[in-house]
Amino acid sequence: MAIQQKVILYLISDSVGETAFNLAQAAMAQFPDIKPIYCRFPFVHTQEKLMRVLEQAKSDHAIVLHTLATEGLSEIIANYAEQNGLVQIDYIGPLISEVAHRTGLKQSHEAGAVHHLNEKYFDRISAMEFAVMYDDGKDPKGFLEADVVLLGVSRTSKTPLSLFLANRNIKVANLPLVPQAHIPDELWKVDPKKIIGLTNDPTVLNNIRRERMIAYGLNPDTTYSNMDQIREELEYANKLYKKLGCMVINVAHRSIEETATIIMEALNLEDYDYKTSK
């Protein structure tokens, strides 16, 4: 069978369409040799608009993925696909049907219900703003208000981790560590249990820093990526962690998600998505 390099995915939603897009990306990540074409159609609320999209999908021989809650629209896609030889995948319909069957309840048919602007939503936005405000030690006062304080030398994933945790409703401040630099007095007032020291393997950190410089179009062989300098920075950081008595995590070969999970479990912090379901 010949390999088809071109795959067109039509993502149809009656809301913003992030769910369909994220699921499609997760699936296509299993095929690194293919560069899929994502065609996104958000806020499809009417039969007329839906039919125009389906006709276009048929013309493109696309795979149709949808997360439609508006009553009747998913059935229209199913019927059209059957009659026109179009492949369609309903991401949420089967689950909704099963839950309705088990509980005897009817679905609300409300598009975008997952994005309700409730109290927890605004708490999460507040946590994101907190992470940006207190990123890179901009204001040490944030250490005293944070749920978590991240410490680490350059390129140990402090900012990405801060934002990832903030998206789970956790207030995070972080501080870059540089030998001989002043350590804010506020840091010593923070409960050591709330402080996480991030470290890395020298070789891994060297590669990350070199790639960073190359990405900027700069010479990768500088003091910033020098192995002796990196070892000095890591040794300085580890001595500080020992003085603080904080938890230390080596982020080498760990994803942001994995490190965040370790932090949340260690500090007994609940995941935002879990809290909203309680």
mmCIF file of C-alpha atoms in Angstrom, residues 24-129:
data_model
loop_
_atom_site.group_PDB
_atom_site.id
_atom_site.type_symbol
_atom_site.label_atom_id
_atom_site.label_comp_id
_atom_site.label_asym_id
_atom_site.label_seq_id
_atom_site.Cartn_x
_atom_site.Cartn_y
_atom_site.Cartn_z
ATOM 1 C CA ALA A 24 -6.125 15.546 16.598
ATOM 2 C CA GLN A 25 -2.607 16.725 17.385
ATOM 3 C CA ALA A 26 -2.166 13.935 19.934
ATOM 4 C CA ALA A 27 -3.182 11.343 17.353
ATOM 5 C CA MET A 28 -1.075 12.765 14.522
ATOM 6 C CA ALA A 29 1.986 12.905 16.781
ATOM 7 C CA GLN A 30 2.104 9.126 16.275
ATOM 8 C CA PHE A 31 2.959 9.742 12.606
ATOM 9 C CA PRO A 32 6.051 11.989 12.630
ATOM 10 C CA ASP A 33 6.636 11.514 8.883
ATOM 11 C CA ILE A 34 3.301 13.137 8.050
ATOM 12 C CA LYS A 35 2.616 16.857 8.160
ATOM 13 C CA PRO A 36 -1.153 17.041 8.576
ATOM 14 C CA ILE A 37 -3.210 19.961 7.335
ATOM 15 C CA TYR A 38 -5.580 21.175 10.047
ATOM 16 C CA CYS A 39 -8.648 23.057 8.826
ATOM 17 C CA ARG A 40 -10.488 24.488 11.822
ATOM 18 C CA PHE A 41 -14.161 25.479 11.755
ATOM 19 C CA PRO A 42 -15.226 26.888 15.149
ATOM 20 C CA PHE A 43 -18.637 28.238 16.135
ATOM 21 C CA VAL A 44 -20.625 26.112 13.707
ATOM 22 C CA HIS A 45 -24.133 26.494 15.113
ATOM 23 C CA THR A 46 -26.407 26.093 12.083
ATOM 24 C CA GLN A 47 -27.217 23.359 9.617
ATOM 25 C CA GLU A 48 -26.521 25.706 6.699
ATOM 26 C CA LYS A 49 -23.015 26.503 7.881
ATOM 27 C CA LEU A 50 -22.344 22.862 8.673
ATOM 28 C CA MET A 51 -23.423 21.701 5.221
ATOM 29 C CA ARG A 52 -21.050 24.162 3.551
ATOM 30 C CA VAL A 53 -18.174 22.786 5.606
ATOM 31 C CA LEU A 54 -19.123 19.177 4.828
ATOM 32 C CA GLU A 55 -19.300 19.847 1.078
ATOM 33 C CA GLN A 56 -15.840 21.355 1.279
ATOM 34 C CA ALA A 57 -14.572 18.382 3.298
ATOM 35 C CA LYS A 58 -15.929 16.005 0.684
ATOM 36 C CA SER A 59 -14.116 17.942 -2.035
ATOM 37 C CA ASP A 60 -10.849 17.769 -0.073
ATOM 38 C CA HIS A 61 -11.342 14.080 0.818
ATOM 39 C CA ALA A 62 -10.748 15.127 4.420
ATOM 40 C CA ILE A 63 -11.189 13.297 7.693
ATOM 41 C CA VAL A 64 -13.885 15.081 9.691
ATOM 42 C CA LEU A 65 -13.409 15.353 13.454
ATOM 43 C CA HIS A 66 -16.085 17.051 15.528
ATOM 44 C CA THR A 67 -17.089 17.979 19.064
ATOM 45 C CA LEU A 68 -20.621 19.240 18.506
ATOM 46 C CA ALA A 69 -23.036 19.668 21.391
ATOM 47 C CA THR A 70 -25.708 21.635 19.517
ATOM 48 C CA GLU A 71 -28.729 19.399 19.100
ATOM 49 C CA GLY A 72 -28.967 17.604 15.754
ATOM 50 C CA LEU A 73 -25.642 18.658 14.225
ATOM 51 C CA SER A 74 -23.685 15.489 14.955
ATOM 52 C CA GLU A 75 -26.504 13.430 13.414
ATOM 53 C CA ILE A 76 -26.323 15.559 10.267
ATOM 54 C CA ILE A 77 -22.607 14.821 9.955
ATOM 55 C CA ALA A 78 -23.155 11.094 10.501
ATOM 56 C CA ASN A 79 -25.858 10.928 7.822
ATOM 57 C CA TYR A 80 -23.914 13.025 5.341
ATOM 58 C CA ALA A 81 -20.759 10.975 5.852
ATOM 59 C CA GLU A 82 -22.606 7.694 5.325
ATOM 60 C CA GLN A 83 -24.223 8.934 2.129
ATOM 61 C CA ASN A 84 -21.066 10.492 0.689
ATOM 62 C CA GLY A 85 -18.317 8.107 1.762
ATOM 63 C CA LEU A 86 -16.807 10.635 4.137
ATOM 64 C CA VAL A 87 -14.883 9.538 7.228
ATOM 65 C CA GLN A 88 -16.159 11.260 10.370
ATOM 66 C CA ILE A 89 -15.160 10.841 14.006
ATOM 67 C CA ASP A 90 -17.422 12.071 16.794
ATOM 68 C CA TYR A 91 -15.147 12.802 19.744
ATOM 69 C CA ILE A 92 -17.805 13.359 22.419
ATOM 70 C CA GLY A 93 -21.107 11.941 21.148
ATOM 71 C CA PRO A 94 -20.591 8.294 22.212
ATOM 72 C CA LEU A 95 -19.535 9.300 25.731
ATOM 73 C CA ILE A 96 -22.484 11.677 26.097
ATOM 74 C CA SER A 97 -24.867 8.942 24.957
ATOM 75 C CA GLU A 98 -23.433 6.417 27.402
ATOM 76 C CA VAL A 99 -23.627 8.841 30.335
ATOM 77 C CA ALA A 100 -27.210 9.733 29.414
ATOM 78 C CA HIS A 101 -28.083 6.040 29.211
ATOM 79 C CA ARG A 102 -26.551 5.207 32.591
ATOM 80 C CA THR A 103 -27.942 8.177 34.468
ATOM 81 C CA GLY A 104 -31.273 8.684 32.729
ATOM 82 C CA LEU A 105 -30.393 12.368 32.352
ATOM 83 C CA LYS A 106 -30.497 14.468 29.208
ATOM 84 C CA GLN A 107 -27.539 16.440 27.948
ATOM 85 C CA SER A 108 -27.745 20.232 28.000
ATOM 86 C CA HIS A 109 -26.738 20.629 24.312
ATOM 87 C CA GLU A 110 -24.801 23.701 25.412
ATOM 88 C CA ALA A 111 -21.848 24.530 23.184
ATOM 89 C CA GLY A 112 -18.635 25.402 25.012
ATOM 90 C CA ALA A 113 -19.991 24.347 28.412
ATOM 91 C CA VAL A 114 -16.488 23.352 29.512
ATOM 92 C CA HIS A 115 -15.419 26.990 29.223
ATOM 93 C CA HIS A 116 -17.913 28.389 31.718
ATOM 94 C CA LEU A 117 -16.618 31.607 33.248
ATOM 95 C CA ASN A 118 -17.034 30.339 36.780
ATOM 96 C CA GLU A 119 -15.066 31.184 39.890
ATOM 97 C CA LYS A 120 -12.407 28.554 39.263
ATOM 98 C CA TYR A 121 -11.881 29.854 35.740
ATOM 99 C CA PHE A 122 -11.081 33.313 37.091
ATOM 100 C CA ASP A 123 -8.844 31.764 39.769
ATOM 101 C CA ARG A 124 -6.855 30.107 37.017
ATOM 102 C CA ILE A 125 -6.515 33.378 35.094
ATOM 103 C CA SER A 126 -5.336 35.003 38.339
ATOM 104 C CA ALA A 127 -2.721 32.261 38.775
ATOM 105 C CA MET A 128 -1.486 32.822 35.216
ATOM 106 C CA GLU A 129 -1.177 36.564 35.829
#
